[in-house]
Short mmCIF file of C-alpha atoms and ligand atoms in Angstrom, two decimals:
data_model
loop_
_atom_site.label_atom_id
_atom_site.label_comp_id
_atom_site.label_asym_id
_atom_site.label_seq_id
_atom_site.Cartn_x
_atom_site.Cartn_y
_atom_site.Cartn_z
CA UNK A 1 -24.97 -20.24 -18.51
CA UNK A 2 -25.16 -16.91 -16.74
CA UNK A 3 -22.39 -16.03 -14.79
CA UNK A 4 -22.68 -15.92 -10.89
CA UNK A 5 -19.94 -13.73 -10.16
CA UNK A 6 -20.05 -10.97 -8.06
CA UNK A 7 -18.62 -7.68 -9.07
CA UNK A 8 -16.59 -5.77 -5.83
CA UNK A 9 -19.55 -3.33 -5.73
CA UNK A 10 -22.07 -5.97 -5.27
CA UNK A 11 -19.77 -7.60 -2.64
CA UNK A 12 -19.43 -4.73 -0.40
CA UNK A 13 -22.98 -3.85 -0.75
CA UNK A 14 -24.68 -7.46 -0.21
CA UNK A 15 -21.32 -8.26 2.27
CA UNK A 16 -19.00 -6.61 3.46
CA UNK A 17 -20.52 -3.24 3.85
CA UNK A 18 -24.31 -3.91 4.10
CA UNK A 19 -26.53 -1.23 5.24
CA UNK A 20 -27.25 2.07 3.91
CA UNK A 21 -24.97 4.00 6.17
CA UNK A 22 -22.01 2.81 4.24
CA UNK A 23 -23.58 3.70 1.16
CA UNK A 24 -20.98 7.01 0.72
CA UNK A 25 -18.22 4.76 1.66
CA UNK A 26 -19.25 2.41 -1.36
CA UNK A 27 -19.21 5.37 -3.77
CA UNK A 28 -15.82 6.19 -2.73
CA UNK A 29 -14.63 2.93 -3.39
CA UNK A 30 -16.19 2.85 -6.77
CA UNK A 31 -14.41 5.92 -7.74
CA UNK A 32 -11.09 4.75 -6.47
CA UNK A 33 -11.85 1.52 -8.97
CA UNK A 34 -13.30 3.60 -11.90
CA UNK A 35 -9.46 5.70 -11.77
CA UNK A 36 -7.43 1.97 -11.32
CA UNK A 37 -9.08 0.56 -14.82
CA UNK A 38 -8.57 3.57 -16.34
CA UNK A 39 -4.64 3.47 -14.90
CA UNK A 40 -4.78 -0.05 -15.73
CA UNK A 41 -5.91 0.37 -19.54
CA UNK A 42 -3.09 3.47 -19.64
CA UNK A 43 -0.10 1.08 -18.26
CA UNK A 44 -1.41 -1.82 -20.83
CA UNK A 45 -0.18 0.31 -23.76
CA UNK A 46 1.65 2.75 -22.28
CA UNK A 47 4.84 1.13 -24.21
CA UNK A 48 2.59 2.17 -27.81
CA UNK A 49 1.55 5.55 -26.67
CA UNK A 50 4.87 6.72 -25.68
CA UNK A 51 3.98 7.71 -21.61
CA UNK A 52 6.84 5.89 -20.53
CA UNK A 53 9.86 7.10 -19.41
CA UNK A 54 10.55 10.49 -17.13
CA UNK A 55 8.40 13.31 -16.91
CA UNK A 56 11.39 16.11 -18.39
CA UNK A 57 13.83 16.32 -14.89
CA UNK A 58 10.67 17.01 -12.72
CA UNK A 59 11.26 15.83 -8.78
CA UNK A 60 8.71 14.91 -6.54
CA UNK A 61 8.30 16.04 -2.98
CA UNK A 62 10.94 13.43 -2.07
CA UNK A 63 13.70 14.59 -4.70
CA UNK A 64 12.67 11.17 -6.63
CA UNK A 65 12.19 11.51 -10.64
CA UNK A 66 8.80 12.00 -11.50
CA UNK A 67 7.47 9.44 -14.44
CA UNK A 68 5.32 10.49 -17.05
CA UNK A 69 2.97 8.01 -15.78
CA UNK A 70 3.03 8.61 -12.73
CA UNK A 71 1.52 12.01 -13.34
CA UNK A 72 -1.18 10.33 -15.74
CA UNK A 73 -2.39 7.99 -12.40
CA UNK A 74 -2.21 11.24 -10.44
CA UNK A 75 -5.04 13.11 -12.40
CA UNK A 76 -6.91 10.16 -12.83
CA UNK A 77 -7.65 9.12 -9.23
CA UNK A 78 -7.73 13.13 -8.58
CA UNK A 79 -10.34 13.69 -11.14
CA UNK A 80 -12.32 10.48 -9.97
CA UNK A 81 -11.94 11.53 -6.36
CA UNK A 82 -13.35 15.12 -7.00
CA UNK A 83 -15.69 14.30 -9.60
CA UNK A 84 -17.14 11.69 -7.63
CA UNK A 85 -17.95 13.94 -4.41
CA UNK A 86 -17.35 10.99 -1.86
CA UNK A 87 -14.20 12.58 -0.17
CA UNK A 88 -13.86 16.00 1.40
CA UNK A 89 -9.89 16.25 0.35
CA UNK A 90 -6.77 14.18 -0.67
CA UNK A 91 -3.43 13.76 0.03
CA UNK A 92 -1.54 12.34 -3.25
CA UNK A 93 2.35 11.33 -3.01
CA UNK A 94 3.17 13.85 -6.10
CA UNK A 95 1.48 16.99 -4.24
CA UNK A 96 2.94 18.52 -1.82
CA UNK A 97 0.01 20.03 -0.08
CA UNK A 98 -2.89 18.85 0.94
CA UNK A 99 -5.86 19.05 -1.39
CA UNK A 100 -9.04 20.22 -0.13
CA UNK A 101 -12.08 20.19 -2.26
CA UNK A 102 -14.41 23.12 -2.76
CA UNK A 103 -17.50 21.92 -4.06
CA UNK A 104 -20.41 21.60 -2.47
CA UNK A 105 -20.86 17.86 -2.68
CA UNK A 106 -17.32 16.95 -2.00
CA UNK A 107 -17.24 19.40 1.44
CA UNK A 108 -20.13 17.67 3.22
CA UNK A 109 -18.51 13.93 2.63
CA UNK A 110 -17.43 12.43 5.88
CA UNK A 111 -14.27 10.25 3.98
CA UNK A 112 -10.58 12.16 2.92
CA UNK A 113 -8.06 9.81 1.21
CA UNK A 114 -4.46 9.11 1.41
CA UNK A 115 -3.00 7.40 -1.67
CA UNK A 116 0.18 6.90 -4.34
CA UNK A 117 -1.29 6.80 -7.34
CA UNK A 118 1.56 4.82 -8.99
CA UNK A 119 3.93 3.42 -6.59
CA UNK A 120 7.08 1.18 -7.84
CA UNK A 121 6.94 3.55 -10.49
CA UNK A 122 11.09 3.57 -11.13
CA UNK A 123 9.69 0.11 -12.81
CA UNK A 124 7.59 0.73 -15.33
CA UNK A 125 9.72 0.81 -18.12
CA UNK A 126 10.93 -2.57 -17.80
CA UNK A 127 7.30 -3.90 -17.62
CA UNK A 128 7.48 -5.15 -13.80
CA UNK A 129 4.28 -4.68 -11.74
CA UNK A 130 3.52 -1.27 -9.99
CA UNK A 131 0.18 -0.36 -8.22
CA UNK A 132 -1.59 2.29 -5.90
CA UNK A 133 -1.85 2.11 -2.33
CA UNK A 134 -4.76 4.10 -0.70
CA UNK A 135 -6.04 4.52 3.00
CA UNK A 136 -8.90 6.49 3.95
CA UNK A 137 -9.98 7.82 6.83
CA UNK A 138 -13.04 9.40 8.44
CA UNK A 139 -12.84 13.22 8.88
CA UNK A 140 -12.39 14.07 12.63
CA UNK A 141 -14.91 16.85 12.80
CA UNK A 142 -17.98 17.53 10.17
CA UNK A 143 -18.20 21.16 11.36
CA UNK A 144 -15.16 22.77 10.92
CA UNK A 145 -13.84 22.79 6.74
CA UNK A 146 -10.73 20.40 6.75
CA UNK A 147 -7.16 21.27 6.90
CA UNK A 148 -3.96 19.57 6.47
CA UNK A 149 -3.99 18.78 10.70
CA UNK A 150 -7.13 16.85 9.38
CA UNK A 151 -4.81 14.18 7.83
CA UNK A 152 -3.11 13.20 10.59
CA UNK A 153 -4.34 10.44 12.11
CA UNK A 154 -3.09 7.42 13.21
CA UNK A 155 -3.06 4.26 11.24
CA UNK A 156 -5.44 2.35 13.08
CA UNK A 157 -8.51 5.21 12.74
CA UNK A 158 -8.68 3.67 8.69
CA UNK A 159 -11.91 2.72 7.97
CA UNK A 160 -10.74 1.31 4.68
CA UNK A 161 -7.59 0.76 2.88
CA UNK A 162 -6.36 -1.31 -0.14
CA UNK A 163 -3.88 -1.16 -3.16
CA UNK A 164 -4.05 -2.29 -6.71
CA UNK A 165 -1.46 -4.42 -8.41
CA UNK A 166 -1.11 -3.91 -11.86
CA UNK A 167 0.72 -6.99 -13.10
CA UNK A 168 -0.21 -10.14 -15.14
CA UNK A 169 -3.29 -9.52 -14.33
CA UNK A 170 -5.07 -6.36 -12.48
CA UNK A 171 -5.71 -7.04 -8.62
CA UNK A 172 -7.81 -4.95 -6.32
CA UNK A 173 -7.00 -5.90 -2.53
CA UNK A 174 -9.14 -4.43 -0.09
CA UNK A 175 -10.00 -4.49 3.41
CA UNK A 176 -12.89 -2.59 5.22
CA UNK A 177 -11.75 -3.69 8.55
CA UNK A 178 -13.42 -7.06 8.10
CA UNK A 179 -11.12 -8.89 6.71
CA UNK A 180 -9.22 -8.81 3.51
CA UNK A 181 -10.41 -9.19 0.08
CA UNK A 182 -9.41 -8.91 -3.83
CA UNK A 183 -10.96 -8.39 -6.82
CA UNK A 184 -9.65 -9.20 -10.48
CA UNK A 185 -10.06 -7.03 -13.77
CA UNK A 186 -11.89 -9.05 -16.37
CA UNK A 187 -10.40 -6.90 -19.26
CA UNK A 188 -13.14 -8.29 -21.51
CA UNK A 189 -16.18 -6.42 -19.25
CA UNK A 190 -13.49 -3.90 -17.45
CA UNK A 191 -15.33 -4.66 -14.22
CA UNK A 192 -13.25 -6.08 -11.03
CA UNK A 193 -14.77 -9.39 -9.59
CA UNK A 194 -14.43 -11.29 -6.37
CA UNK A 195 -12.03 -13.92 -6.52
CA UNK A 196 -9.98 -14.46 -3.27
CA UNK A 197 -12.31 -13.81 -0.42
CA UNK A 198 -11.21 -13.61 3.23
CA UNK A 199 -7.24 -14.03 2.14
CA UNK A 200 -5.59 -15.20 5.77
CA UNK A 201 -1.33 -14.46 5.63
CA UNK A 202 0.49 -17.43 6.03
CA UNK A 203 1.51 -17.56 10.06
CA UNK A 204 5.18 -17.73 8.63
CA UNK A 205 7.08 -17.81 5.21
CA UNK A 206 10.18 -18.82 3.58
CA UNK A 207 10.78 -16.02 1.73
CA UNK A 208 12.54 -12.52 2.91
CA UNK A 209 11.93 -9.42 1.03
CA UNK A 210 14.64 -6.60 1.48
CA UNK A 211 17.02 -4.69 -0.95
CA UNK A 212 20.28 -6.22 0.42
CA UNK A 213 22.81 -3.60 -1.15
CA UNK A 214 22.00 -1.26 1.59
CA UNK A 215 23.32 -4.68 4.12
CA UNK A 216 26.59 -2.23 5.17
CA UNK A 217 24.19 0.62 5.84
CA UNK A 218 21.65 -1.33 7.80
CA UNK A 219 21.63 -1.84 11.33
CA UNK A 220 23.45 -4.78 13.11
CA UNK A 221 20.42 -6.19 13.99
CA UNK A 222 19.27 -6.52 10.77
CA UNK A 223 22.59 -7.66 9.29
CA UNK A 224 22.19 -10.55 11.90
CA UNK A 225 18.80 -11.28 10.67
CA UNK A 226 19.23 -11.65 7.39
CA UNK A 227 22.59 -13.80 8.10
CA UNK A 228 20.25 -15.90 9.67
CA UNK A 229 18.32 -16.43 7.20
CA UNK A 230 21.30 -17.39 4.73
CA UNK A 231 22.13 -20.17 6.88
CA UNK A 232 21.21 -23.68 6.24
CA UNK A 233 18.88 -24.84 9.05
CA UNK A 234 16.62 -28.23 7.80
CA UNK A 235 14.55 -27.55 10.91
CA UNK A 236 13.11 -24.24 10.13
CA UNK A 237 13.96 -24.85 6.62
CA UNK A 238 16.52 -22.51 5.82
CA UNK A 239 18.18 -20.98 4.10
CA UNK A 240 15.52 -18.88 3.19
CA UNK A 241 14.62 -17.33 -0.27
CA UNK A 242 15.53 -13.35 -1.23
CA UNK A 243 13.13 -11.96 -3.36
CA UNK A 244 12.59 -8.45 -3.84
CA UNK A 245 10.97 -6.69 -7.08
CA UNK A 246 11.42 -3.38 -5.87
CA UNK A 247 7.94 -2.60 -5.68
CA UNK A 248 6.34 -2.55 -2.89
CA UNK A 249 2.68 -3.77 -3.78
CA UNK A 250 4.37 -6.68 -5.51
CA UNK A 251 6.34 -7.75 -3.12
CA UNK A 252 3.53 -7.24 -0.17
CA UNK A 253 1.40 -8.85 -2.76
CA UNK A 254 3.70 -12.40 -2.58
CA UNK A 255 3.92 -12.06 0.98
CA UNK A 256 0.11 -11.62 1.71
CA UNK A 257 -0.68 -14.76 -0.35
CA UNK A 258 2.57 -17.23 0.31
CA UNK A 259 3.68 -15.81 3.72
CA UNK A 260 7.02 -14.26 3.84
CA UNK A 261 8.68 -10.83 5.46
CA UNK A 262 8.95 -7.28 3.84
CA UNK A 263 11.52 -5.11 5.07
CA UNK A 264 12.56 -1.63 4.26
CA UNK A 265 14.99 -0.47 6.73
CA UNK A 266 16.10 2.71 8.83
CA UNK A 267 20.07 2.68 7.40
CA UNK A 268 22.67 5.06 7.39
CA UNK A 269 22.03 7.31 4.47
CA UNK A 270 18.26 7.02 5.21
CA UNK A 271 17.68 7.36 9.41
CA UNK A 272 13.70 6.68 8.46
CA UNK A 273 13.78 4.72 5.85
CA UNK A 274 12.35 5.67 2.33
CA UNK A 275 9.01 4.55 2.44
CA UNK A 276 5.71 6.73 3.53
CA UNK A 277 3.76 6.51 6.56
CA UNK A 278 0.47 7.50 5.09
CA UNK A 279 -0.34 6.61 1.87
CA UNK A 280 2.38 3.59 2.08
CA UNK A 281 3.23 1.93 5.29
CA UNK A 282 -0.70 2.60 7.22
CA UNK A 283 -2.73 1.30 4.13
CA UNK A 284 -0.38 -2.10 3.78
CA UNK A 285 -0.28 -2.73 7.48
CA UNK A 286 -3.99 -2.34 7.74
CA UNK A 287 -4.56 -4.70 5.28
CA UNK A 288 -1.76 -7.21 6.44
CA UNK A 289 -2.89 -7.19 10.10
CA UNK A 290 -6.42 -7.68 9.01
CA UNK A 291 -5.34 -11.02 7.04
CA UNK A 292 -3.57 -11.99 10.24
CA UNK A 293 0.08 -11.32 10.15
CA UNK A 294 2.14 -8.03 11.71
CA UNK A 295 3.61 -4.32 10.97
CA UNK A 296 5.96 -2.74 12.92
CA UNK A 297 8.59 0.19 12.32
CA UNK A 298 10.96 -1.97 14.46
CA UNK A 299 10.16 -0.16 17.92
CA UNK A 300 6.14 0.28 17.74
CA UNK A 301 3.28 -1.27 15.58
CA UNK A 302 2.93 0.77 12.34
CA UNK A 303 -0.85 2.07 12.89
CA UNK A 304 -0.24 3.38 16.14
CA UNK A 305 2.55 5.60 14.84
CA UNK A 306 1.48 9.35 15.68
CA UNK A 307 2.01 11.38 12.25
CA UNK A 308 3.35 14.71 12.22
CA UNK A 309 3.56 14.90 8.39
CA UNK A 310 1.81 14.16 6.03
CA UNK A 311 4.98 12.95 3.58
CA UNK A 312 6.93 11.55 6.81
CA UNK A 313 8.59 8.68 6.00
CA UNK A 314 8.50 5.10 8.40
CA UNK A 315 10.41 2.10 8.83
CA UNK A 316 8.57 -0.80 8.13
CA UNK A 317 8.89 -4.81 9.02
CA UNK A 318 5.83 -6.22 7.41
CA UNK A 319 4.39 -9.50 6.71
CA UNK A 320 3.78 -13.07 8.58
CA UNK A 321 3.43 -12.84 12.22
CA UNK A 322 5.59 -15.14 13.23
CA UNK A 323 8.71 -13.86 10.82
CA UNK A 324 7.36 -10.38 12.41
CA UNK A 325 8.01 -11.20 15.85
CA UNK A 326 11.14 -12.93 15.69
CA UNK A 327 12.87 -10.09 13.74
CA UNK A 328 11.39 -7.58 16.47
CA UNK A 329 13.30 -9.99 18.56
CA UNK A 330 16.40 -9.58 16.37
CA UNK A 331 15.70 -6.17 17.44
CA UNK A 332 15.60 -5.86 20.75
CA UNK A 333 18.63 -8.23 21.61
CA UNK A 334 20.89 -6.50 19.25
CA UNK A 335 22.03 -3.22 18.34
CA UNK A 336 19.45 -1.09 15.99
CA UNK A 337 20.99 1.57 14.89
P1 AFP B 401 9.65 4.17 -6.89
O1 AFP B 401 8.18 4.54 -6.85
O2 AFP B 401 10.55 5.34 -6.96
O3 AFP B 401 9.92 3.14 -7.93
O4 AFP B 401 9.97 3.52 -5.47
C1 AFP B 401 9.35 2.34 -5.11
C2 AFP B 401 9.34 2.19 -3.63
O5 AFP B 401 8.75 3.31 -3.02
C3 AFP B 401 8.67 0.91 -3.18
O6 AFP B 401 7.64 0.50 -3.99
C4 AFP B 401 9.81 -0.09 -3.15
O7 AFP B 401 9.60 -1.12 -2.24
C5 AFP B 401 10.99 0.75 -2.76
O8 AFP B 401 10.69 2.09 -3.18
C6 AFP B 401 12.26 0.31 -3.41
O9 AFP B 401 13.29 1.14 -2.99
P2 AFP B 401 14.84 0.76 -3.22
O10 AFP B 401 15.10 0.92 -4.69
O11 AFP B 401 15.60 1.71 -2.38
O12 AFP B 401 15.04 -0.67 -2.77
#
């Protein structure tokens, strides 16, 4: 029997993002996916090839040890990206600048991308899932050549965003504002099919997602919360569960599909928290808003943040609305800083 599966580009063109006008937006998306199998195949045997492990003592532009793999993801997308012509310019977590692109294709595309190539990737060597996070955006002006200013935009101009988990099995999660997808590698045919369409966030969760050694360096609002959530409560079933992987995309991942609340925190060694606005927190709260549920920094929704860099760092609250809200109300009746 022949199969009746529908490959992501097939989805977005028949679905999702009928109509040739979104036709350059399609190609961009294909060569974010050609770069993810090609990371994916890498991380499959990186253990055999010997890429794991540190690249020498280099630091990235956030004093964090670079990975030998995380430079391999890096020229991947980047080479897909320019190669492909669908984006104007790029800004990757492991370069500092901006990276405009001179050819002639790639300078009349409408589309620039945000994106960590390999994020979680302190993990990799003990084999627990990492991923990429992209958002992309539309340029703000097609006559002037595109600068770093060009970059910053606020969360909720995306057009598209997504990330890819690379864990038991490869998992594309997209949305193109309509929704939220994802797509799964068939290793066999190294093509990524539909196969959870329109994903909805659970309104609420049992599970909390935060890295509770930093509880003494958090605020008192969030020491509160999570308190709370120790406590034994039958009616709103508590206590509630800690789990956190340490990657972001995985633990989004659990909370996107069985409801449940990510938090990475402003604390007292880190006043913004560690996690990016751009290429981190404005892709996942895209996507998790568009399945339903709720981002904030703990003052403001995520995607109406105003950037002023393009490596800034954000607090971020993220997952089910209803866990959403009632930490913002944490929040606001206790102390937060
Ligand atoms: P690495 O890419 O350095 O592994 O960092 C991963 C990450 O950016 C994000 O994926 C995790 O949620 C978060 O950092 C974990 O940070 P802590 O180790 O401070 O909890």
């Amino acid at each position: 029997m022949v199969s009746k599966r529908l490959t992501a580009y097939q989805y977005l063109l028949k679905d999702k993002l009928a109509g040739d006008k979104n036709r350059e937006l399609i190609a961009l998306l294909k060569d974010i996916k050609l770069a993810a199998r090609q990371v994916s195949k890498e991380l499959n045997s990186a253990g055999l090839n010997k890429i794991l492990g540190d690249h020498g003592g280099l630091k990235n532009v956030h004093g964090e040890k670079v990975k030998k793999l995380d430079i391999i993801a890096n020229d991947l997308f980047l080479n897909s990206l320019e190669n492909g012509g669908n984006c104007a310019g790029v800004v990757s977590e492991e370069i500092e600048k901006s990276l405009i692109f001179n050819n002639e294709v790639s300078k009349n595309s409408k589309y620039i991308i945000l994106i960590d190539p390999l994020d979680g990737s302190s993990n990799i060597d003990v084999n627990v899932p990492v991923g990429t996070i992209f958002s992309i955006f539309k340029r703000s002006s097609m006559k002037t050549s595109i600068s770093t200013k060009g970059f910053l935009q606020k969360g909720n101009k995306q057009v598209a965003a997504g990330y890819i988990i690379y864990g038991s099995s490869t998992i594309y999660v997209l949305t193109v504002g309509k929704g939220v997808d994802a797509f799964t590698l068939d290793p066999v045919v190294q093509e990524f099919y539909l196969s959870h369409k329109n994903i909805k966030i659970p309104k609420k969760g049992r599970m909390y997602s935060v890295n509770q050694g930093n509880f003494y360096e958090f605020p008192r609002a969030l020491q509160e919360y999570i308190r709370w959530c120790e406590q034994e409560d039958i009616k709103s079933g508590r206590p509630y569960s800690l789990r956190y992987v340490g990657s972001m995309v995985a633990d989004i991942h659990r909370s996107l599909l069985k409801g449940g609340l990510f938090i990475y925190s402003k604390s007292k060694r880190a006043p913004n928290g560690k996690l990016r606005l751009m290429y981190e927190c404005n892709p996942m709260a895209f996507i998790i808003e568009q399945a339903g549920g709720l981002a904030i920094n703990g003052e403001k929704r995520i995607l109406d943040i105003v950037p002023e860099t393009i490596h800034q760092k954000s607090p971020i609250f993220i997952g089910s609305a209803e866990m959403v809200k009632l930490i913002s109300k944490f929040i606001k009746s206790k102390q937060f800083n």
